[in-house]
Amino acid sequence: MNQTAQIVVLGGGPAGGATALGLKKLGYPVMVIAESRPFEAVEGISDRVVEGLRNAGFTQALANLPEPSPRLASWNGATNSANTERLINRSQLDKGILLDLEAAGVTVIRGRVAKTVAQDHGYQVVLKDESAEPLHADFLVEARGRSAPGAGLERLRGSETVSLLQRWQGEPCKPQSAAQSFADGWAWMAAWSDGTRYLQLTFDVATADLPDKAGLIDHCNAILQTLPSAQPFLENAIPADSIHARTSTPILCREAVGDKWIRVGDAAMAVDPLSGNGIFQALSSALQAPAVINTLLQQPENAALAKQFYQQRVDHLFFRFARIGRDFYASEQRWWDNPFWVTRRNWPDNEPLHQDTDPDSLQVVTMPVVSNSLIEVKEVVVTNDQPLGIWHLNGIEMAPVVQALQNRSENQSPEHCLQAQLSMRPDMASGLVGWLYRNGWLKR
């Protein structure tokens, strides 16, 4: 293929960076426009997020990754200190991502986008810097997170939520973090070794009855003083910054991809920060985006298929993370009638997060999958708990396996069926059958 389309990515965080790296590997000229965060922020990430960033191709972004530090969780009257998380400086992480992009040959422009204008053959991108010439994009990737313009697209919104973050400065200490629920919301606190502390309170927008801007600091401090988990972060510390208000409402974009554009990361779906999976879910959509874009540009006759594939996965991920948050909110039962907790334990639906696999639900259907960096139709196996289907397992296509087993004779063992019908080695057949039993695909 001759990839000559100029692709411009708006935003240089994990989602935009992962998409850009994936497109560069496919041979596309890629330009990323990114601006620095307006304020310093700390974020707690798990080892799963670290592995996701590493698999996406980031190395310099992870060069100075801190060691895991203790995380205290106080929820529903119980306190747990078994977990850890890595406290990262998001500004430093984003700077490292841009260095990784430049090392891979991606053009990086450090600036702010003023507007994008749709044209017959793509988009014109205008920067805030009036001295800069407008840029042309054959294809546009929107990766500016929650701050991305809505563009008039339909959105599904969860409970309207605001998080108020303030930086404090205290004496040097061991890195640590804590989360605690309270009557009208929940708090997250973090401290770095240099004594910098970050304290964030999350409220329901409709019912919190927050004071005006002048009274926010006193209001938040009064709440923090009542939280036992906050006391180590407040001790010998003073506010070092004004309060920053950030929306943390779960938002799903119902149209996350078009013929010449795609939304990735939080611009496509933004989850409740309670789940702690922000970067992970951003990468989940971004890693699929290059194949979708490649299909839209190289095989426009398959555009509908590519859009279907991407939207299905964005929707599926959003509802999965939303249900994780719902169930965690429901586990806090002390303020059962408080509006903050009522709305969140009942949204987005009553569907269970996990279902036991019903062997009778297995079906072989045709669905879009990623194949050779393109979206193609393949036979996959769908179940009641895997509606998007499973194409292969460790290189073994699962549709022929299920079809063979569903048509085997009554007295034939699954192992012998796979050996006879698919010429599978005995050891491979035995291992696969063990997996099928463990995962509920076969009845014992």
Protein backbone atom coordinates (compact mmCIF):
# COMPACT_ATOMS: atom_id res chain seq x y z
CA MET A 1 0.00 0.00 0.00
CA ASN A 2 1.11 3.56 -0.59
CA GLN A 3 0.19 5.51 2.53
CA THR A 4 0.33 9.17 1.53
CA ALA A 5 -2.53 10.57 3.61
CA GLN A 6 -1.44 13.22 6.09
CA ILE A 7 -2.95 12.35 9.47
CA VAL A 8 -3.12 14.97 12.21
CA VAL A 9 -3.65 13.91 15.82
CA LEU A 10 -5.06 16.56 18.15
CA GLY A 11 -3.66 15.74 21.58
CA GLY A 12 -0.49 14.05 22.76
CA GLY A 13 -1.57 12.03 25.78
CA PRO A 14 -1.55 8.22 25.98
CA ALA A 15 -4.47 7.79 23.54
CA GLY A 16 -3.21 10.26 20.93
CA GLY A 17 0.35 9.02 21.30
CA ALA A 18 -0.58 5.34 20.95
CA THR A 19 -2.67 6.07 17.86
CA ALA A 20 0.16 8.08 16.30
CA LEU A 21 2.73 5.33 16.93
CA GLY A 22 0.41 2.72 15.45
CA LEU A 23 -0.17 4.79 12.33
CA LYS A 24 3.55 5.50 11.93
CA LYS A 25 4.25 1.75 11.96
CA LEU A 26 1.77 1.42 9.09
CA GLY A 27 3.78 3.95 7.08
CA TYR A 28 1.59 7.04 7.39
CA PRO A 29 3.00 10.55 7.80
CA VAL A 30 1.65 11.61 11.19
CA MET A 31 1.60 14.98 12.91
CA VAL A 32 0.66 15.45 16.56
CA ILE A 33 -0.41 18.81 17.99
CA ALA A 34 -0.20 18.91 21.78
CA GLU A 35 -0.22 21.56 24.49
CA SER A 36 0.99 21.39 28.07
CA ARG A 37 -1.49 20.76 30.86
CA PRO A 38 -2.71 24.00 32.48
CA PHE A 39 -1.77 22.74 35.97
CA GLU A 40 0.34 20.06 37.61
CA ALA A 41 -1.53 16.89 38.47
CA VAL A 42 -0.66 13.54 39.96
CA GLU A 43 -2.29 10.30 38.90
CA GLY A 44 -2.22 6.83 40.36
CA ILE A 45 -1.66 4.00 37.90
CA SER A 46 -1.51 0.22 38.27
CA ASP A 47 1.05 -2.20 36.87
CA ARG A 48 -1.57 -3.15 34.25
CA VAL A 49 -1.52 0.45 32.99
CA VAL A 50 2.29 0.42 32.94
CA GLU A 51 2.25 -2.75 30.85
CA GLY A 52 -0.31 -1.19 28.51
CA LEU A 53 1.86 1.90 28.00
CA ARG A 54 4.90 -0.28 27.38
CA ASN A 55 3.06 -2.45 24.86
CA ALA A 56 1.87 0.69 23.06
CA GLY A 57 5.52 1.58 22.38
CA PHE A 58 6.33 4.14 25.06
CA THR A 59 9.83 3.93 26.54
CA GLN A 60 11.00 7.44 27.42
CA ALA A 61 7.61 8.15 29.00
CA LEU A 62 8.29 5.29 31.43
CA ALA A 63 12.01 5.99 31.94
CA ASN A 64 11.65 7.54 35.40
CA LEU A 65 8.67 5.59 36.62
CA PRO A 66 8.40 5.62 40.44
CA GLU A 67 8.17 2.48 42.50
CA PRO A 68 4.72 1.41 43.75
CA SER A 69 3.65 3.19 46.93
CA PRO A 70 1.03 2.31 49.58
CA ARG A 71 -2.63 3.06 48.87
CA LEU A 72 -5.15 3.25 51.70
CA ALA A 73 -8.84 2.78 50.86
CA SER A 74 -11.60 3.62 53.35
CA TRP A 75 -15.00 2.62 52.01
CA ASN A 76 -18.28 1.62 53.67
CA GLY A 77 -16.63 1.90 57.09
CA ALA A 78 -13.83 -0.56 56.27
CA THR A 79 -10.18 0.33 55.70
CA ASN A 80 -7.86 -1.62 53.41
CA SER A 81 -4.16 -0.99 52.91
CA ALA A 82 -3.28 -4.05 50.84
CA ASN A 83 -3.07 -2.29 47.46
CA THR A 84 -0.37 -0.15 45.90
CA GLU A 85 -0.20 2.24 42.95
CA ARG A 86 2.46 4.26 41.16
CA LEU A 87 2.04 8.01 41.60
CA ILE A 88 3.03 9.69 38.35
CA ASN A 89 3.32 13.31 37.33
CA ARG A 90 0.97 13.48 34.35
CA SER A 91 2.79 16.45 32.85
CA GLN A 92 6.06 14.51 32.93
CA LEU A 93 4.39 11.44 31.45
CA ASP A 94 2.95 13.49 28.60
CA LYS A 95 6.33 15.11 27.92
CA GLY A 96 7.90 11.67 27.72
CA ILE A 97 5.21 10.53 25.29
CA LEU A 98 6.06 13.41 22.94
CA LEU A 99 9.75 12.45 23.09
CA ASP A 100 8.80 8.88 22.16
CA LEU A 101 6.77 10.17 19.23
CA GLU A 102 9.64 12.31 17.93
CA ALA A 103 12.04 9.38 18.29
CA ALA A 104 9.66 7.31 16.11
CA GLY A 105 9.62 9.98 13.38
CA VAL A 106 6.27 11.55 14.23
CA THR A 107 6.13 15.32 13.69
CA VAL A 108 5.24 17.03 16.97
CA ILE A 109 3.94 20.59 17.19
CA ARG A 110 3.76 21.99 20.71
CA GLY A 111 0.85 24.37 20.57
CA ARG A 112 -2.89 24.78 20.90
CA VAL A 113 -5.54 24.26 18.26
CA ALA A 114 -7.85 27.22 17.72
CA LYS A 115 -10.27 25.47 15.36
CA THR A 116 -10.65 22.83 12.70
CA VAL A 117 -12.49 23.51 9.45
CA ALA A 118 -13.95 20.70 7.33
CA GLN A 119 -13.01 20.92 3.65
CA ASP A 120 -13.73 18.84 0.56
CA HIS A 121 -10.53 16.84 0.95
CA GLY A 122 -9.99 16.76 4.68
CA TYR A 123 -9.57 19.45 7.32
CA GLN A 124 -7.82 22.72 7.88
CA VAL A 125 -6.29 22.97 11.35
CA VAL A 126 -5.76 26.49 12.68
CA LEU A 127 -3.42 27.04 15.64
CA LYS A 128 -3.77 29.66 18.37
CA ASP A 129 -0.40 31.00 17.34
CA GLU A 130 -1.41 33.54 14.71
CA SER A 131 2.05 33.44 13.15
CA ALA A 132 1.68 29.74 12.34
CA GLU A 133 0.34 28.72 8.95
CA PRO A 134 -2.86 26.60 8.92
CA LEU A 135 -2.22 22.89 8.56
CA HIS A 136 -3.92 20.39 6.28
CA ALA A 137 -5.12 16.99 7.42
CA ASP A 138 -6.49 14.30 5.15
CA PHE A 139 -7.65 12.54 8.30
CA LEU A 140 -8.21 13.94 11.80
CA VAL A 141 -7.76 12.10 15.11
CA GLU A 142 -9.48 13.84 18.03
CA ALA A 143 -7.51 12.94 21.18
CA ARG A 144 -7.89 16.00 23.41
CA GLY A 145 -9.65 14.07 26.14
CA ARG A 146 -12.61 15.47 28.01
CA SER A 147 -11.79 18.96 26.73
CA ALA A 148 -12.37 17.93 23.10
CA PRO A 149 -15.16 19.95 21.46
CA GLY A 150 -18.45 18.06 21.28
CA ALA A 151 -18.81 18.84 17.56
CA GLY A 152 -22.58 18.45 17.87
CA LEU A 153 -22.30 14.67 18.25
CA GLU A 154 -24.82 12.71 20.31
CA ARG A 155 -23.56 11.81 23.76
CA LEU A 156 -24.71 9.59 26.57
CA ARG A 157 -23.93 11.20 29.93
CA GLY A 158 -23.85 9.62 33.35
CA SER A 159 -24.39 11.37 36.66
CA GLU A 160 -23.06 14.92 36.37
CA THR A 161 -19.91 14.97 38.48
CA VAL A 162 -17.26 17.55 39.38
CA SER A 163 -13.88 16.97 40.99
CA LEU A 164 -12.17 19.79 42.90
CA LEU A 165 -8.38 19.45 43.07
CA GLN A 166 -5.99 21.50 45.19
CA ARG A 167 -2.23 21.25 45.59
CA TRP A 168 -0.75 21.52 49.08
CA GLN A 169 2.88 21.72 50.21
CA GLY A 170 4.24 20.02 53.27
CA GLU A 171 7.38 18.39 54.60
CA PRO A 172 9.15 15.61 52.68
CA CYS A 173 7.47 12.26 53.25
CA LYS A 174 7.12 8.75 51.87
CA PRO A 175 4.97 8.62 48.70
CA GLN A 176 1.47 7.42 49.50
CA SER A 177 -2.15 7.77 48.44
CA ALA A 178 -5.57 7.27 49.97
CA ALA A 179 -9.24 7.25 49.00
CA GLN A 180 -12.19 7.71 51.34
CA SER A 181 -15.93 8.01 50.90
CA PHE A 182 -18.02 10.57 52.76
CA ALA A 183 -21.69 11.56 52.86
CA ASP A 184 -21.69 13.68 49.71
CA GLY A 185 -18.95 12.09 47.62
CA TRP A 186 -15.44 10.71 47.87
CA ALA A 187 -11.91 11.99 48.30
CA TRP A 188 -8.57 11.02 46.80
CA MET A 189 -5.28 12.17 48.29
CA ALA A 190 -1.69 11.70 47.16
CA ALA A 191 1.72 12.78 48.44
CA TRP A 192 5.12 12.82 46.76
CA SER A 193 8.45 12.46 48.52
CA ASP A 194 9.19 16.19 48.15
CA GLY A 195 6.16 17.03 50.29
CA THR A 196 3.82 18.00 47.47
CA ARG A 197 0.30 16.80 48.21
CA TYR A 198 -2.77 16.62 45.99
CA LEU A 199 -6.22 16.53 47.56
CA GLN A 200 -9.29 16.02 45.43
CA LEU A 201 -12.96 15.90 46.37
CA THR A 202 -15.63 14.59 43.99
CA PHE A 203 -19.26 15.76 44.22
CA ASP A 204 -22.61 15.45 42.45
CA VAL A 205 -23.17 18.63 40.45
CA ALA A 206 -26.95 18.76 40.92
CA THR A 207 -27.11 18.20 44.69
CA ALA A 208 -23.76 19.21 46.22
CA ASP A 209 -24.86 22.82 46.95
CA LEU A 210 -21.32 24.08 46.52
CA PRO A 211 -20.48 27.68 47.47
CA ASP A 212 -19.19 30.23 44.98
CA LYS A 213 -15.55 30.24 43.96
CA ALA A 214 -14.46 32.42 46.88
CA GLY A 215 -15.82 29.93 49.40
CA LEU A 216 -14.69 26.70 47.74
CA ILE A 217 -11.37 26.40 49.58
CA ASP A 218 -12.95 26.75 53.03
CA HIS A 219 -15.74 24.35 52.04
CA CYS A 220 -13.33 21.67 50.84
CA ASN A 221 -10.99 22.11 53.77
CA ALA A 222 -13.87 21.71 56.22
CA ILE A 223 -14.74 18.36 54.64
CA LEU A 224 -11.12 17.20 54.55
CA GLN A 225 -10.75 17.91 58.27
CA THR A 226 -13.49 15.36 58.99
CA LEU A 227 -11.81 12.55 57.02
CA PRO A 228 -9.35 10.39 59.00
CA SER A 229 -7.57 9.32 55.81
CA ALA A 230 -6.84 12.95 54.91
CA GLN A 231 -5.05 13.86 58.13
CA PRO A 232 -1.57 12.57 57.15
CA PHE A 233 -1.81 14.67 53.98
CA LEU A 234 -2.91 17.82 55.83
CA GLU A 235 -0.36 17.56 58.64
CA ASN A 236 2.16 20.44 58.54
CA ALA A 237 0.94 21.32 55.04
CA ILE A 238 -0.58 24.49 53.59
CA PRO A 239 -2.49 25.15 50.36
CA ALA A 240 -0.04 26.02 47.58
CA ASP A 241 -2.46 26.62 44.73
CA SER A 242 -6.01 27.59 43.92
CA ILE A 243 -8.69 24.96 43.45
CA HIS A 244 -9.06 23.48 39.97
CA ALA A 245 -12.52 22.23 39.01
CA ARG A 246 -12.64 19.35 36.52
CA THR A 247 -15.64 17.53 35.14
CA SER A 248 -15.52 13.80 35.82
CA THR A 249 -18.92 12.91 34.37
CA PRO A 250 -18.93 9.59 32.45
CA ILE A 251 -19.52 10.43 28.78
CA LEU A 252 -19.96 8.16 25.77
CA CYS A 253 -19.81 9.56 22.25
CA ARG A 254 -22.51 7.76 20.27
CA GLU A 255 -20.72 8.51 17.00
CA ALA A 256 -17.00 8.08 17.62
CA VAL A 257 -15.84 7.69 14.01
CA GLY A 258 -16.61 9.14 10.59
CA ASP A 259 -15.20 8.84 7.08
CA LYS A 260 -12.33 11.28 7.73
CA TRP A 261 -12.13 11.48 11.51
CA ILE A 262 -12.06 9.38 14.66
CA ARG A 263 -12.23 10.10 18.38
CA VAL A 264 -9.95 8.15 20.73
CA GLY A 265 -9.44 7.95 24.48
CA ASP A 266 -11.54 10.25 26.63
CA ALA A 267 -12.73 12.08 23.52
CA ALA A 268 -14.60 8.89 22.57
CA MET A 269 -15.58 7.75 26.06
CA ALA A 270 -14.64 9.13 29.44
CA VAL A 271 -15.20 6.93 32.47
CA ASP A 272 -15.75 7.75 36.13
CA PRO A 273 -12.30 8.33 37.72
CA LEU A 274 -13.34 6.10 40.62
CA SER A 275 -12.46 3.03 38.57
CA GLY A 276 -8.80 4.08 38.35
CA ASN A 277 -8.75 2.86 34.76
CA GLY A 278 -8.57 6.16 32.87
CA ILE A 279 -5.31 5.56 31.00
CA PHE A 280 -6.09 1.87 30.49
CA GLN A 281 -9.45 2.55 28.85
CA ALA A 282 -7.91 5.34 26.75
CA LEU A 283 -5.34 2.89 25.40
CA SER A 284 -8.03 0.26 24.79
CA SER A 285 -9.71 2.41 22.15
CA ALA A 286 -6.48 3.92 20.78
CA LEU A 287 -4.85 0.58 20.03
CA GLN A 288 -7.77 -0.35 17.76
CA ALA A 289 -7.81 3.00 15.96
CA PRO A 290 -4.89 2.55 13.50
CA ALA A 291 -6.51 -0.49 11.84
CA VAL A 292 -9.83 1.38 11.62
CA ILE A 293 -8.16 4.43 10.07
CA ASN A 294 -6.15 2.23 7.70
CA THR A 295 -9.36 0.61 6.48
CA LEU A 296 -11.15 3.94 6.02
CA LEU A 297 -8.26 5.29 3.94
CA GLN A 298 -7.22 2.20 1.98
CA GLN A 299 -10.53 0.37 1.62
CA PRO A 300 -13.29 3.00 1.72
CA GLU A 301 -15.71 0.38 0.41
CA ASN A 302 -15.41 -1.21 3.89
CA ALA A 303 -16.01 2.05 5.76
CA ALA A 304 -19.31 0.91 7.27
CA LEU A 305 -17.65 -2.25 8.55
CA ALA A 306 -14.78 -0.31 10.12
CA LYS A 307 -17.16 2.12 11.81
CA GLN A 308 -19.30 -0.73 13.14
CA PHE A 309 -16.23 -2.45 14.57
CA TYR A 310 -14.94 0.65 16.34
CA GLN A 311 -18.26 1.90 17.73
CA GLN A 312 -19.14 -1.54 19.09
CA ARG A 313 -15.89 -1.68 21.00
CA VAL A 314 -16.13 1.87 22.34
CA ASP A 315 -19.68 1.18 23.55
CA HIS A 316 -18.70 -2.16 25.08
CA LEU A 317 -15.73 -0.73 26.97
CA PHE A 318 -17.73 2.23 28.24
CA PHE A 319 -20.52 0.13 29.70
CA ARG A 320 -18.06 -2.33 31.19
CA PHE A 321 -16.23 0.43 33.08
CA ALA A 322 -19.51 2.14 33.98
CA ARG A 323 -20.77 -1.07 35.59
CA ILE A 324 -17.53 -1.46 37.52
CA GLY A 325 -18.12 2.01 38.98
CA ARG A 326 -21.81 1.30 39.63
CA ASP A 327 -21.04 -1.81 41.65
CA PHE A 328 -18.35 -0.06 43.65
CA TYR A 329 -20.71 2.80 44.49
CA ALA A 330 -23.34 0.28 45.54
CA SER A 331 -20.89 -1.25 48.01
CA GLU A 332 -21.01 2.00 50.05
CA GLN A 333 -24.23 1.57 52.05
CA ARG A 334 -23.90 4.07 54.91
CA TRP A 335 -25.54 6.95 53.02
CA TRP A 336 -28.04 4.86 51.07
CA ASP A 337 -30.56 7.67 50.54
CA ASN A 338 -28.05 10.41 49.74
CA PRO A 339 -28.56 11.60 46.12
CA PHE A 340 -24.85 11.20 45.30
CA TRP A 341 -24.97 7.48 46.04
CA VAL A 342 -28.50 6.80 44.81
CA THR A 343 -27.87 8.02 41.27
CA ARG A 344 -24.50 6.31 40.91
CA ARG A 345 -25.46 2.87 42.18
CA ASN A 346 -28.35 2.76 39.68
CA TRP A 347 -26.49 3.89 36.55
CA PRO A 348 -26.06 2.89 33.74
CA ASP A 349 -28.39 -0.14 34.05
CA ASN A 350 -29.07 -3.30 36.04
CA GLU A 351 -27.09 -5.63 33.80
CA PRO A 352 -24.53 -7.72 35.72
CA LEU A 353 -20.88 -6.90 35.21
CA HIS A 354 -19.97 -10.56 34.83
CA GLN A 355 -22.02 -13.48 33.58
CA ASP A 356 -21.22 -17.16 33.81
CA THR A 357 -20.82 -18.55 30.34
CA ASP A 358 -23.80 -20.56 29.17
CA PRO A 359 -22.53 -23.35 26.85
CA ASP A 360 -25.88 -23.29 25.03
CA SER A 361 -25.32 -19.63 24.11
CA LEU A 362 -22.32 -20.35 21.87
CA GLN A 363 -22.90 -19.28 18.28
CA VAL A 364 -20.68 -18.92 15.23
CA VAL A 365 -21.38 -15.62 13.48
CA THR A 366 -19.58 -13.28 11.10
CA MET A 367 -18.29 -10.08 12.68
CA PRO A 368 -15.60 -7.47 11.94
CA VAL A 369 -12.15 -8.12 13.42
CA VAL A 370 -8.63 -6.72 13.07
CA SER A 371 -6.71 -8.76 10.50
CA ASN A 372 -3.42 -7.64 8.92
CA SER A 373 -3.95 -4.07 10.16
CA LEU A 374 -7.35 -3.87 8.46
CA ILE A 375 -10.92 -4.48 9.56
CA GLU A 376 -12.24 -7.63 7.89
CA VAL A 377 -15.17 -9.98 8.39
CA LYS A 378 -14.36 -13.31 9.98
CA GLU A 379 -16.27 -16.12 11.63
CA VAL A 380 -16.12 -15.68 15.40
CA VAL A 381 -17.71 -17.31 18.43
CA VAL A 382 -20.09 -15.19 20.51
CA THR A 383 -21.42 -16.16 23.94
CA ASN A 384 -23.76 -14.56 26.44
CA ASP A 385 -20.77 -12.95 28.17
CA GLN A 386 -18.64 -12.27 25.04
CA PRO A 387 -21.01 -10.43 22.67
CA LEU A 388 -18.17 -9.03 20.54
CA GLY A 389 -16.96 -12.52 19.77
CA ILE A 390 -13.69 -14.43 20.03
CA TRP A 391 -11.87 -15.04 16.76
CA HIS A 392 -8.86 -17.06 17.89
CA LEU A 393 -7.12 -18.26 21.02
CA ASN A 394 -3.33 -18.53 20.95
CA GLY A 395 -3.48 -18.70 17.16
CA ILE A 396 -6.28 -21.29 17.01
CA GLU A 397 -9.42 -20.08 15.23
CA MET A 398 -12.34 -20.83 17.53
CA ALA A 399 -15.23 -21.00 15.06
CA PRO A 400 -14.09 -24.35 13.53
CA VAL A 401 -13.47 -25.69 17.05
CA VAL A 402 -17.00 -24.88 18.22
CA GLN A 403 -18.59 -26.14 15.00
CA ALA A 404 -16.73 -29.44 15.27
CA LEU A 405 -17.70 -29.93 18.91
CA GLN A 406 -21.34 -29.04 18.31
CA ASN A 407 -21.54 -31.67 15.56
CA ARG A 408 -19.64 -34.47 17.31
CA SER A 409 -21.29 -37.82 17.96
CA GLU A 410 -22.78 -38.50 21.38
CA ASN A 411 -20.12 -40.95 22.49
CA GLN A 412 -17.13 -39.10 21.06
CA SER A 413 -14.90 -37.22 23.52
CA PRO A 414 -14.09 -33.55 22.79
CA GLU A 415 -10.38 -34.40 22.48
CA HIS A 416 -10.97 -37.15 19.91
CA CYS A 417 -13.39 -34.91 18.02
CA LEU A 418 -10.78 -32.14 17.61
CA GLN A 419 -8.12 -34.65 16.59
CA ALA A 420 -10.39 -36.28 14.01
CA GLN A 421 -12.17 -33.23 12.61
CA LEU A 422 -9.36 -30.64 12.75
CA SER A 423 -6.25 -32.84 12.68
CA MET A 424 -5.22 -31.35 16.00
CA ARG A 425 -2.31 -32.85 17.91
CA PRO A 426 -3.35 -34.78 21.04
CA ASP A 427 -1.50 -32.45 23.42
CA MET A 428 -3.00 -29.38 21.76
CA ALA A 429 -6.50 -30.88 21.77
CA SER A 430 -6.18 -31.81 25.44
CA GLY A 431 -4.99 -28.32 26.44
CA LEU A 432 -7.72 -26.60 24.42
CA VAL A 433 -10.46 -28.82 25.85
CA GLY A 434 -9.22 -28.00 29.35
CA TRP A 435 -9.58 -24.30 28.54
CA LEU A 436 -13.08 -24.85 27.14
CA TYR A 437 -14.19 -26.59 30.35
CA ARG A 438 -12.58 -23.97 32.62
CA ASN A 439 -14.30 -21.15 30.76
CA GLY A 440 -17.74 -22.75 30.57
CA TRP A 441 -17.74 -23.46 26.84
CA LEU A 442 -18.27 -27.19 27.43
CA LYS A 443 -20.63 -28.95 29.83
CA ARG A 444 -19.13 -31.55 32.14
